[in-house]
JSON list of C-alpha atoms in Angstrom, two decimals:
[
{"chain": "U", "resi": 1, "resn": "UNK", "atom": "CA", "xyz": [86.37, -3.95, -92.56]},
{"chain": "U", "resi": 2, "resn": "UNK", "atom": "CA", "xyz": [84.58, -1.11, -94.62]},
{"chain": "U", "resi": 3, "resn": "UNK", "atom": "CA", "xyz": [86.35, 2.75, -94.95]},
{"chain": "U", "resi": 4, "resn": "UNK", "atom": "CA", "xyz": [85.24, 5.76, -96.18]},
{"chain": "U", "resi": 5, "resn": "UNK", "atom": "CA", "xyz": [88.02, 8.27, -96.75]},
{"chain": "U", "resi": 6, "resn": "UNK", "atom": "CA", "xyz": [85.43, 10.88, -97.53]},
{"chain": "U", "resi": 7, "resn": "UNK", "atom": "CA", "xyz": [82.00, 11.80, -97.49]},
{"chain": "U", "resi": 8, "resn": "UNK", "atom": "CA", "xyz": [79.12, 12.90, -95.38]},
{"chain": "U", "resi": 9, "resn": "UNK", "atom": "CA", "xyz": [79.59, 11.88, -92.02]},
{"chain": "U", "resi": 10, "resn": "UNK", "atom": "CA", "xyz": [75.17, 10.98, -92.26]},
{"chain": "U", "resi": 11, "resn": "UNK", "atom": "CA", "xyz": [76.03, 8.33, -94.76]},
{"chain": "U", "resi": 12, "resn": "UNK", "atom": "CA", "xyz": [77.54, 5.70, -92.07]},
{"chain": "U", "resi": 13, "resn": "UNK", "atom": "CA", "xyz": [74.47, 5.54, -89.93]},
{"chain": "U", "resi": 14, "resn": "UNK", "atom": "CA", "xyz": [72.74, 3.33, -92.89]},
{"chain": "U", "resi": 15, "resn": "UNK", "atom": "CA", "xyz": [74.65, -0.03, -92.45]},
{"chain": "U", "resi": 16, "resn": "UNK", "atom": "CA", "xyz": [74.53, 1.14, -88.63]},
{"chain": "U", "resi": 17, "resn": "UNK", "atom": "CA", "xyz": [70.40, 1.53, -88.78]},
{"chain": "U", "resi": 18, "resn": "UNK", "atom": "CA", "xyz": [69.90, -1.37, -90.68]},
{"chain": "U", "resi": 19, "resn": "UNK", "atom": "CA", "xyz": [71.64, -3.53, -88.39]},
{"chain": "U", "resi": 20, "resn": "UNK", "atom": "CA", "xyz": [69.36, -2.37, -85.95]},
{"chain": "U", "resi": 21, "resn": "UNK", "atom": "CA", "xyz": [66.27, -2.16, -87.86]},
{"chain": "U", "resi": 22, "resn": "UNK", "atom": "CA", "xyz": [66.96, -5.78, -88.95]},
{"chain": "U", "resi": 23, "resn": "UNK", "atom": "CA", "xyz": [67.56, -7.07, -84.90]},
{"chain": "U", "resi": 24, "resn": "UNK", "atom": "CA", "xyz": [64.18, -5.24, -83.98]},
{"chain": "U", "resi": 25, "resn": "UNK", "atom": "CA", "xyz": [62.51, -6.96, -87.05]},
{"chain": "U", "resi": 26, "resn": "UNK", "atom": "CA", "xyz": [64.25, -9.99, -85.82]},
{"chain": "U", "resi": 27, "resn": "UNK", "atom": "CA", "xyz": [63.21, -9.44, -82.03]},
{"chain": "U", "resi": 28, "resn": "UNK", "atom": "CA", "xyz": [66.49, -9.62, -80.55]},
{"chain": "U", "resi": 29, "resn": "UNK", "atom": "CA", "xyz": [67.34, -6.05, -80.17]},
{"chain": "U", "resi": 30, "resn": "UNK", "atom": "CA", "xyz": [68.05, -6.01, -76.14]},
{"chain": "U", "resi": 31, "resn": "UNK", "atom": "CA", "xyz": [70.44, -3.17, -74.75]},
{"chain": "U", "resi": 32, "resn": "UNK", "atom": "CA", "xyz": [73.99, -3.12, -75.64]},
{"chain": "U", "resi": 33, "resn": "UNK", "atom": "CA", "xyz": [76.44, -1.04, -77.91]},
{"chain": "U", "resi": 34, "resn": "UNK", "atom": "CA", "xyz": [75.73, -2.46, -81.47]},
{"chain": "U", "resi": 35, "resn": "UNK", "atom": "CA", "xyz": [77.81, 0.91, -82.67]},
{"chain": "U", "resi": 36, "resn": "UNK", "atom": "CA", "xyz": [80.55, 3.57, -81.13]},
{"chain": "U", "resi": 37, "resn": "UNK", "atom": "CA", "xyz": [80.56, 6.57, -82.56]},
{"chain": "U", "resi": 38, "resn": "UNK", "atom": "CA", "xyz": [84.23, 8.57, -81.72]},
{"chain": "U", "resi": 39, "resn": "UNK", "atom": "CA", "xyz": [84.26, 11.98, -82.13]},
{"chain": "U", "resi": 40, "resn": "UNK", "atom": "CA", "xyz": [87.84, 14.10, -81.78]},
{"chain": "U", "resi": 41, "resn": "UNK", "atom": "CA", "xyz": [85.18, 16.82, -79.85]},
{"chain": "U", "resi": 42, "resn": "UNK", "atom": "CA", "xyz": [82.24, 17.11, -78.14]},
{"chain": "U", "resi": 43, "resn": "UNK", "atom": "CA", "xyz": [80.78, 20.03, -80.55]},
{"chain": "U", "resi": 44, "resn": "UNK", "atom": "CA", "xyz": [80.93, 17.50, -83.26]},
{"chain": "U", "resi": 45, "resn": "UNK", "atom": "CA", "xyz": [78.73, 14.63, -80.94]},
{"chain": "U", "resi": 46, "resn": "UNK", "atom": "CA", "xyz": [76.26, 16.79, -80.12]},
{"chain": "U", "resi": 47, "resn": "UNK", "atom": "CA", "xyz": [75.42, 17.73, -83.69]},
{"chain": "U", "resi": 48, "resn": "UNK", "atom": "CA", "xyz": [74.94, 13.71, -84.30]},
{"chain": "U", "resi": 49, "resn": "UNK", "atom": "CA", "xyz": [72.81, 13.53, -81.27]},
{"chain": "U", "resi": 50, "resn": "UNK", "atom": "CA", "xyz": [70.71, 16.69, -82.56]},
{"chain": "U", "resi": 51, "resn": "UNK", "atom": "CA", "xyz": [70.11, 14.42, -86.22]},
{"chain": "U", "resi": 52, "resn": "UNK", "atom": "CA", "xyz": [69.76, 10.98, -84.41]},
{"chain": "U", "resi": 53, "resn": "UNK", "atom": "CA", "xyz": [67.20, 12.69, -82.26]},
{"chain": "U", "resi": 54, "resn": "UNK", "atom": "CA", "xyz": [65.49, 13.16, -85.89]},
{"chain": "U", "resi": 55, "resn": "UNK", "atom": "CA", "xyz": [66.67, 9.82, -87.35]},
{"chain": "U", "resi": 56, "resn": "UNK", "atom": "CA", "xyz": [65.16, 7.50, -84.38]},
{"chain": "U", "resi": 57, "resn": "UNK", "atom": "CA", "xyz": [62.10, 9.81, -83.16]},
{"chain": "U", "resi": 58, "resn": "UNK", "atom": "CA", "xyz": [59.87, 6.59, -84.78]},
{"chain": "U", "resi": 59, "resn": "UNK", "atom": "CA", "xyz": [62.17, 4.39, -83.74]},
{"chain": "U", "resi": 60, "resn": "UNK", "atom": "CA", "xyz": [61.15, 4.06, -79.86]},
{"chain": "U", "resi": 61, "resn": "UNK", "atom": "CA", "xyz": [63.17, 0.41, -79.58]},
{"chain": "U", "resi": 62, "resn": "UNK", "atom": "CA", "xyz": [66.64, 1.57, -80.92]},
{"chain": "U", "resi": 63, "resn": "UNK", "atom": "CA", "xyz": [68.45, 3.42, -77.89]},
{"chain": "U", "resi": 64, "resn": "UNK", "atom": "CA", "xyz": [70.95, 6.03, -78.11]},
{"chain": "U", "resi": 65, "resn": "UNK", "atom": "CA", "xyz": [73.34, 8.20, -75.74]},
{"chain": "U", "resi": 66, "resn": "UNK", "atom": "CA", "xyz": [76.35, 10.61, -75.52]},
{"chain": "U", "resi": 67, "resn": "UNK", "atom": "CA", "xyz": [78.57, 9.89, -72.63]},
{"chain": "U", "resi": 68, "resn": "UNK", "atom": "CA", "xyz": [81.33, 12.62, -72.29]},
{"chain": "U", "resi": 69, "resn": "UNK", "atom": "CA", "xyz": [82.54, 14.73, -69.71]},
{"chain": "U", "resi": 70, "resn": "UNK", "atom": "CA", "xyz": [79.25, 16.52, -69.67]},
{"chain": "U", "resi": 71, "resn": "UNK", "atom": "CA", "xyz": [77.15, 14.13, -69.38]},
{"chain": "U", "resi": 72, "resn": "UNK", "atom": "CA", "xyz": [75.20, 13.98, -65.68]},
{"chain": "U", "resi": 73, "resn": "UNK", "atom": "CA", "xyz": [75.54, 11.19, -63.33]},
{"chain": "U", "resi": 74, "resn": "UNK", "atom": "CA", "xyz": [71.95, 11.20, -62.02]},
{"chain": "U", "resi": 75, "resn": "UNK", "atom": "CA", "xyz": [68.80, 11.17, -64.43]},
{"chain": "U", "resi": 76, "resn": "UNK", "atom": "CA", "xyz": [66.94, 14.05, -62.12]},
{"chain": "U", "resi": 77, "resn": "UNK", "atom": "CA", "xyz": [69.93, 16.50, -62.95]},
{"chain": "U", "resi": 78, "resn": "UNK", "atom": "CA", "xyz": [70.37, 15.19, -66.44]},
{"chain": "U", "resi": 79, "resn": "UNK", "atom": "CA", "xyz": [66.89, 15.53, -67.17]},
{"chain": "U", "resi": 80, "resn": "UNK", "atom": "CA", "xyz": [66.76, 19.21, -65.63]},
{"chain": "U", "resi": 81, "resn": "UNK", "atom": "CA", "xyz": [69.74, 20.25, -67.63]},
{"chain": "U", "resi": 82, "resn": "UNK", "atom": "CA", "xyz": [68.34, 18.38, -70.91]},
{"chain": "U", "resi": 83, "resn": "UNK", "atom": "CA", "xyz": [65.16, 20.06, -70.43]},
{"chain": "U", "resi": 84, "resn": "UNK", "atom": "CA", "xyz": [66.56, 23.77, -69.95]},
{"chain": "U", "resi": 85, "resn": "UNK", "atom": "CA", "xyz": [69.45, 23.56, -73.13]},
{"chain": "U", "resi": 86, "resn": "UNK", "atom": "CA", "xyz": [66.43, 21.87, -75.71]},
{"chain": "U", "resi": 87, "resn": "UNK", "atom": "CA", "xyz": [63.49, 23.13, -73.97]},
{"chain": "U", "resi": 88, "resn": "UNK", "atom": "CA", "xyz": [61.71, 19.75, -74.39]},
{"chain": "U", "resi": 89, "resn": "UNK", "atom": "CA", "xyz": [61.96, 16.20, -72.76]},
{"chain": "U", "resi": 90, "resn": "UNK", "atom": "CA", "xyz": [63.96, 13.74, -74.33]},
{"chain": "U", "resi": 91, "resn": "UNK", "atom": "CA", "xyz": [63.00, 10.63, -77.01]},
{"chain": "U", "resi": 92, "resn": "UNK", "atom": "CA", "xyz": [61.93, 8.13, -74.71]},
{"chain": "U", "resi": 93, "resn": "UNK", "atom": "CA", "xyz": [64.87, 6.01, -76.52]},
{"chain": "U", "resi": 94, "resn": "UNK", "atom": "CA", "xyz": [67.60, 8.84, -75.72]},
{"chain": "U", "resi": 95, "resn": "UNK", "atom": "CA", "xyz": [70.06, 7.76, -72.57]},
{"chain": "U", "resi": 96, "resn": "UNK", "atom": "CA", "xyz": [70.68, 10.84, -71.18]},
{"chain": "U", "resi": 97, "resn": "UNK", "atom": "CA", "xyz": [72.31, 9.90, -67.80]},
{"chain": "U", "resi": 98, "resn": "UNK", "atom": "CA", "xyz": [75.60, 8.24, -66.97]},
{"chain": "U", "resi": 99, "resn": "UNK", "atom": "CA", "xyz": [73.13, 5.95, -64.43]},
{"chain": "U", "resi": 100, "resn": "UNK", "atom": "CA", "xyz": [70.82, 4.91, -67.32]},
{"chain": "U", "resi": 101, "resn": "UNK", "atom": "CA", "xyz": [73.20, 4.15, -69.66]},
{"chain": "U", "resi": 102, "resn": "UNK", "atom": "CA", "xyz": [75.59, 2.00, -67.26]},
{"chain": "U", "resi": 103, "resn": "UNK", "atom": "CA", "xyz": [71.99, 0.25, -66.35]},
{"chain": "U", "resi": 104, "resn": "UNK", "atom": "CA", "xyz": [70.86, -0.25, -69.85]},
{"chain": "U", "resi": 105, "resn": "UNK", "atom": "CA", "xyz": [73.61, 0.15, -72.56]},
{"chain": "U", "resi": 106, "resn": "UNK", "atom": "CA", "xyz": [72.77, 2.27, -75.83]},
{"chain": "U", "resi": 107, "resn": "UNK", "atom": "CA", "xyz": [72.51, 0.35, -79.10]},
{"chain": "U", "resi": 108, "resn": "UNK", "atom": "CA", "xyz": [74.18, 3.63, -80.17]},
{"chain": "U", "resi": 109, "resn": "UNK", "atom": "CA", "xyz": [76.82, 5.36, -78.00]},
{"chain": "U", "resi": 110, "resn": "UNK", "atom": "CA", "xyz": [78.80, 8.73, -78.83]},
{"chain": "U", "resi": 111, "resn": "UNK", "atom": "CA", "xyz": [81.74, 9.69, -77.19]},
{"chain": "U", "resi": 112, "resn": "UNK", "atom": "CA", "xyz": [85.46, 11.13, -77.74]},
{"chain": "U", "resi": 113, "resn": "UNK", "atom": "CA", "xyz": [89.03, 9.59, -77.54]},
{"chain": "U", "resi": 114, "resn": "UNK", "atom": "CA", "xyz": [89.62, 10.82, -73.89]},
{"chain": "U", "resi": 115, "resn": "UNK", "atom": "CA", "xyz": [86.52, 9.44, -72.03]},
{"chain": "U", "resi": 116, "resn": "UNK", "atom": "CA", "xyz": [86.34, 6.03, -74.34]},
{"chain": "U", "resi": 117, "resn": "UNK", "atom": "CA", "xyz": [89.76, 5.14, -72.28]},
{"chain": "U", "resi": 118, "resn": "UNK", "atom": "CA", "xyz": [88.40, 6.47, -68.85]},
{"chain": "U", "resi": 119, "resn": "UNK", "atom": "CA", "xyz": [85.40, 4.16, -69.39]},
{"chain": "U", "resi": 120, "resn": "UNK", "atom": "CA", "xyz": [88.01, 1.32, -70.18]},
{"chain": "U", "resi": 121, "resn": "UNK", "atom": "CA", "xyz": [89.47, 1.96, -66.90]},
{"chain": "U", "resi": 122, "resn": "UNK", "atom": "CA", "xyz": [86.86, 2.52, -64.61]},
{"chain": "U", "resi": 123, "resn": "UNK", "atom": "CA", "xyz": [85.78, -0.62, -62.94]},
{"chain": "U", "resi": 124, "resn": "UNK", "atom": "CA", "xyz": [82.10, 0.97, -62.97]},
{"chain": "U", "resi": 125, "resn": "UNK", "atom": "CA", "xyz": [81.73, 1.29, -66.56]},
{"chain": "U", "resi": 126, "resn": "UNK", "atom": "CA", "xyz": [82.95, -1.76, -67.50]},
{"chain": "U", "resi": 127, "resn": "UNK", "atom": "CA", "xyz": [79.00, -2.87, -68.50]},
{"chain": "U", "resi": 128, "resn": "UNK", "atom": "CA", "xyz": [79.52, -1.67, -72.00]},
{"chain": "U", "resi": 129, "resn": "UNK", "atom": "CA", "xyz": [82.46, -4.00, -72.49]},
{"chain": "U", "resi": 130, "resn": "UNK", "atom": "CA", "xyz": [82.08, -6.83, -70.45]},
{"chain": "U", "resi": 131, "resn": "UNK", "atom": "CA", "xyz": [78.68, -8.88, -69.17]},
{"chain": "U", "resi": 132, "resn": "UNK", "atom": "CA", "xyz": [75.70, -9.93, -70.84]},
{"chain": "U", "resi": 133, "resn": "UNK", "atom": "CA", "xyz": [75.50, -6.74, -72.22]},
{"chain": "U", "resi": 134, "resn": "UNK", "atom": "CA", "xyz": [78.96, -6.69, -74.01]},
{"chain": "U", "resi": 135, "resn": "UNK", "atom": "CA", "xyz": [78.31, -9.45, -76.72]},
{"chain": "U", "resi": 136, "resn": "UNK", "atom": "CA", "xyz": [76.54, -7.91, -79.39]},
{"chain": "U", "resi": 137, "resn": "UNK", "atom": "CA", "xyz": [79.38, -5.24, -80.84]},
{"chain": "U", "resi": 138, "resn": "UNK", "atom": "CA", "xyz": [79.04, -4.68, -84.65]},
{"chain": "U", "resi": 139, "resn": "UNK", "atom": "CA", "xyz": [80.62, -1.22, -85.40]},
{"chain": "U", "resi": 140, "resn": "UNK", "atom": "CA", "xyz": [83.42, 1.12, -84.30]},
{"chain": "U", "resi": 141, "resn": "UNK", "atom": "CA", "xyz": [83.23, 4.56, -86.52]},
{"chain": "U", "resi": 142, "resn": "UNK", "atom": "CA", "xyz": [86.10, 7.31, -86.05]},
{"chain": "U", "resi": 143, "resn": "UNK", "atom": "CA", "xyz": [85.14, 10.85, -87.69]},
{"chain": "U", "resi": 144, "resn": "UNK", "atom": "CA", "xyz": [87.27, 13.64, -88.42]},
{"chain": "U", "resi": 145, "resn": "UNK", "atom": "CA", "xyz": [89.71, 10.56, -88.58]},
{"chain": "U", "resi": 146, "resn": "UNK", "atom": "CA", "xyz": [92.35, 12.65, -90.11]},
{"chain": "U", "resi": 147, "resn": "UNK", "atom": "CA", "xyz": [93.21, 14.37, -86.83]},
{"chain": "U", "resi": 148, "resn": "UNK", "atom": "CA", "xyz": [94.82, 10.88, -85.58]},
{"chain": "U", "resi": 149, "resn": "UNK", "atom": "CA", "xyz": [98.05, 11.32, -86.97]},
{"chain": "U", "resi": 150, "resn": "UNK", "atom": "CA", "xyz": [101.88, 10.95, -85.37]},
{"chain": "U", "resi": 151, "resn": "UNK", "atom": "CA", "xyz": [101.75, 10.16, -81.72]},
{"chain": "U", "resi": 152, "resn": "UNK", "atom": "CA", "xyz": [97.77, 10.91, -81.41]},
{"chain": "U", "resi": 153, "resn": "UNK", "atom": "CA", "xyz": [97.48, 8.26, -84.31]},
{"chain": "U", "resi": 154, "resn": "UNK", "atom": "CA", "xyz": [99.41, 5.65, -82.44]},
{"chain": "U", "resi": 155, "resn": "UNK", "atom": "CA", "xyz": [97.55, 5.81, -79.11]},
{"chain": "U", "resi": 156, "resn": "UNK", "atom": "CA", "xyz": [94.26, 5.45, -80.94]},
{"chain": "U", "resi": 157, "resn": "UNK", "atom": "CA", "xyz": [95.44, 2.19, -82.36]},
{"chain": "U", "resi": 158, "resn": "UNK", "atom": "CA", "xyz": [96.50, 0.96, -79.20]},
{"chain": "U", "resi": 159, "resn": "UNK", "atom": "CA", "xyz": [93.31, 2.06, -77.43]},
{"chain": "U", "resi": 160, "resn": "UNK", "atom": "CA", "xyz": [91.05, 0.57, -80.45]},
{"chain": "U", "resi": 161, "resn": "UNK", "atom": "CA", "xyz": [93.32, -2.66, -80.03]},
{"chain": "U", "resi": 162, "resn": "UNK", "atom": "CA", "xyz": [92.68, -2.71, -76.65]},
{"chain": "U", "resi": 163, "resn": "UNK", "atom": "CA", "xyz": [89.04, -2.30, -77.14]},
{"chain": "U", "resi": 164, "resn": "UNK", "atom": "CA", "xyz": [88.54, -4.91, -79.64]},
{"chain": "U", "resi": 165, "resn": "UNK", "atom": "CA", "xyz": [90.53, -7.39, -76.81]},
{"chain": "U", "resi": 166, "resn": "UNK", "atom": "CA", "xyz": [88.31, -6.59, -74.23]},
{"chain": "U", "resi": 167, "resn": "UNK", "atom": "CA", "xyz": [85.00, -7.18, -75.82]},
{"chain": "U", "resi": 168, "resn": "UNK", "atom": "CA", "xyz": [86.44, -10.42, -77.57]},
{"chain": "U", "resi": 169, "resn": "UNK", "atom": "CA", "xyz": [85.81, -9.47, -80.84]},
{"chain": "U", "resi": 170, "resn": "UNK", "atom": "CA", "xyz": [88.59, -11.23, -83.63]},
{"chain": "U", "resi": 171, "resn": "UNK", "atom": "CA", "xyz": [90.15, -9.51, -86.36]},
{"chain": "U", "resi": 172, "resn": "UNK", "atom": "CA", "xyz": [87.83, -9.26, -89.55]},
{"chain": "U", "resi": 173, "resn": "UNK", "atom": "CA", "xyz": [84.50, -9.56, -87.07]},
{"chain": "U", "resi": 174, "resn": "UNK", "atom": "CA", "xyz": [83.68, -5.46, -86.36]},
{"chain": "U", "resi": 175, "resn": "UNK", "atom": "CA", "xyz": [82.94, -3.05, -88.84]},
{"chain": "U", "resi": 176, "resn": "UNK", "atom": "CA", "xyz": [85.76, -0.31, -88.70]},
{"chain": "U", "resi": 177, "resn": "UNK", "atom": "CA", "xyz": [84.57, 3.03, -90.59]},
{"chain": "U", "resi": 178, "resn": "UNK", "atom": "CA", "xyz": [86.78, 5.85, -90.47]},
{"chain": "U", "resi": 179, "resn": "UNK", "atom": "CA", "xyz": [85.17, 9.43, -92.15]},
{"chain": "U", "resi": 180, "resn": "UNK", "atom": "CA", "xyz": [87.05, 12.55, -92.77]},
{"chain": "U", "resi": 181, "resn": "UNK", "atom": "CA", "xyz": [86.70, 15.11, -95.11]},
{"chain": "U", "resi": 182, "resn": "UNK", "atom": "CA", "xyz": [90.46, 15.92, -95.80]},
{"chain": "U", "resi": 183, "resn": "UNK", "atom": "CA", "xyz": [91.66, 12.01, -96.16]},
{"chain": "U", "resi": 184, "resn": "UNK", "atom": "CA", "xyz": [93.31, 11.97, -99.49]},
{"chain": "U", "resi": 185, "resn": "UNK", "atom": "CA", "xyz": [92.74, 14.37, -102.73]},
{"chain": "U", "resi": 186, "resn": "UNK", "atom": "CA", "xyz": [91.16, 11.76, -105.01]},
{"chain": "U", "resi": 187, "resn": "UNK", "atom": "CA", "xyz": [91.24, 7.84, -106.39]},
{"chain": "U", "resi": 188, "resn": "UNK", "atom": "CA", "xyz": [94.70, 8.09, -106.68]},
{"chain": "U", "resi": 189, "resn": "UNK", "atom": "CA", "xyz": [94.95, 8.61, -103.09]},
{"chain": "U", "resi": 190, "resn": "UNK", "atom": "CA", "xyz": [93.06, 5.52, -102.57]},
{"chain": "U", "resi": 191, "resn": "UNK", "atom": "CA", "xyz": [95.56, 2.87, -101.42]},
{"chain": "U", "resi": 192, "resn": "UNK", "atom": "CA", "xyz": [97.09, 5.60, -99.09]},
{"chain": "U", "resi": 193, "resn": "UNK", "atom": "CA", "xyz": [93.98, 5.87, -97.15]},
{"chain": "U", "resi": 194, "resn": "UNK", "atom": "CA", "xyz": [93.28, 2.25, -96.71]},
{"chain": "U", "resi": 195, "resn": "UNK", "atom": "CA", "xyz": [97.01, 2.06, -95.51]},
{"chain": "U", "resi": 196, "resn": "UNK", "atom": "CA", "xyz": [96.04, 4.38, -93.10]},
{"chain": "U", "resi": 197, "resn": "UNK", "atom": "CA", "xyz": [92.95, 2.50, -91.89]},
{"chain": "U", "resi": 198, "resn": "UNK", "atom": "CA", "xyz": [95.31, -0.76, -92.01]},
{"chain": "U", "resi": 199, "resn": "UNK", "atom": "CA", "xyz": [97.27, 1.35, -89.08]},
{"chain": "U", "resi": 200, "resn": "UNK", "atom": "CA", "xyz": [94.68, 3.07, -87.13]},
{"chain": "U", "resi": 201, "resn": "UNK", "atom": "CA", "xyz": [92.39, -0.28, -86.59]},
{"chain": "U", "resi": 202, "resn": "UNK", "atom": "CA", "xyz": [94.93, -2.82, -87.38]},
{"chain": "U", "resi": 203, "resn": "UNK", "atom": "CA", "xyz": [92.06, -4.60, -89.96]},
{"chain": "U", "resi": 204, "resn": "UNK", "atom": "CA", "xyz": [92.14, -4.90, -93.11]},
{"chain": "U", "resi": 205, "resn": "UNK", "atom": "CA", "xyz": [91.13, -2.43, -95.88]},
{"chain": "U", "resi": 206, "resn": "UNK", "atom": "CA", "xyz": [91.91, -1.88, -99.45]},
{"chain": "U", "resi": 207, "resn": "UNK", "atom": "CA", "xyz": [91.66, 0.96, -101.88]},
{"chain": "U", "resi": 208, "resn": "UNK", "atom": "CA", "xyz": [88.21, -0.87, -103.04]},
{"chain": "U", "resi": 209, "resn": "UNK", "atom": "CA", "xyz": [87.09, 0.13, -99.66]},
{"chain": "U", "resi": 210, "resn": "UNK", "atom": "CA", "xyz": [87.15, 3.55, -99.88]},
{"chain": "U", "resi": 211, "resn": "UNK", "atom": "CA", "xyz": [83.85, 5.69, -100.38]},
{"chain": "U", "resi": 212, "resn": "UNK", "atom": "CA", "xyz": [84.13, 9.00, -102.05]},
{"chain": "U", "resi": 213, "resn": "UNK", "atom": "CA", "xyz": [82.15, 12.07, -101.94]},
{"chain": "U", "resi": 214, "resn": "UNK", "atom": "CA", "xyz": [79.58, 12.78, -104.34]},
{"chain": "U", "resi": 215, "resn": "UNK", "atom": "CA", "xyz": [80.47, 16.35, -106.11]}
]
């Protein structure tokens, strides 16, 4: 497992891209989450769509999506809404419907706390987790992951545990990133924050994991 306690949120994407880059070098990039992205609000997705939109405008083979409470069922109406907020089309590689992304899986998928456990429950979206789609998981990222605390805290663990079950992946197999900005006050704070990685994913980390801002 790898942890950043602090930093700029940008910085995770580069193991995230290279994975990707390296599977469309390989020729084995097919659809299929390769990396959640689980954001405590939808304000704070969007803004990662609006730079992944930048990151992966040459990148027509890497896919990407945000699937919230927002996002439309039907491609017509998502494209019409798409098309009046941004005044553009989409990437050709941006998912922008709940019916394209249930039909071809993002390599990249955004989405908060509350909708990752609808889409656990709902028999319909089980595509992203189960099926020959499913197999290819490689990282689950939590930002802002200072707001899971107490209660909130717990549930996330149990819903990441549950997640990790469902897809099959083992302990020590997914890359668990956690980013927040307010994590700790310095080195010293270190083994603190891995601690409260250990709890949140129930993996691994140490204080040699931790990634600290530049100043």
């Amino acid at each position: 497992a790898t942890g950043t306690g602090s930093g700029k949120t940008e910085s995770f994407m580069i193991p995230v891209l290279n994975e990707l880059l390296n599977e469309k070098q390989n020729k084995s990039l097919c659809p299929g989450v390769r990396a959640l992205l689980l954001y405590p609000m939808n304000a704070l997705a969007n803004d990662q769509m609006k730079r992944l939109r930048k990151l992966l405008e040459n990148e027509p083979e890497i896919t990407f999506g945000i699937y919230t409470g927002e996002t439309e069922e039907q491609e017509d109406k998502a494209l019409e809404k798409f098309i009046r907020m941004h005044g553009e089309k989409p990437l050709s590689n941006e998912l922008i419907s709940r019916d394209k992304m249930k039909a071809n899986p993002p390599n990249i998928l955004l989405t908060n706390y509350a909708m990752l456990e609808y889409l656990m429950l709902r028999p319909d979206d089980s595509v992203f987790f189960e099926g020959e789609y499913s197999n290819n998981w490689k990282y689950i990222v939590i930002d802002e992951a200072h707001t899971y605390t107490g209660a909130k805290g717990i549930e996330m663990s149990m819903l990441l545990s549950r997640l990790k079950s469902t897809i099959g992946v083992p302990k020590g197999k997914l890359r668990c990133i956690l980013t927040s900005a307010s994590l700790g006050s310095g080195k010293s704070d270190f083994p603190k924050v891995a601690e409260f990685g250990n709890k949140l994913f129930q993996e691994d980390f140490s204080a040699d994991d931790i990634i600290e801002a530049v100043k």
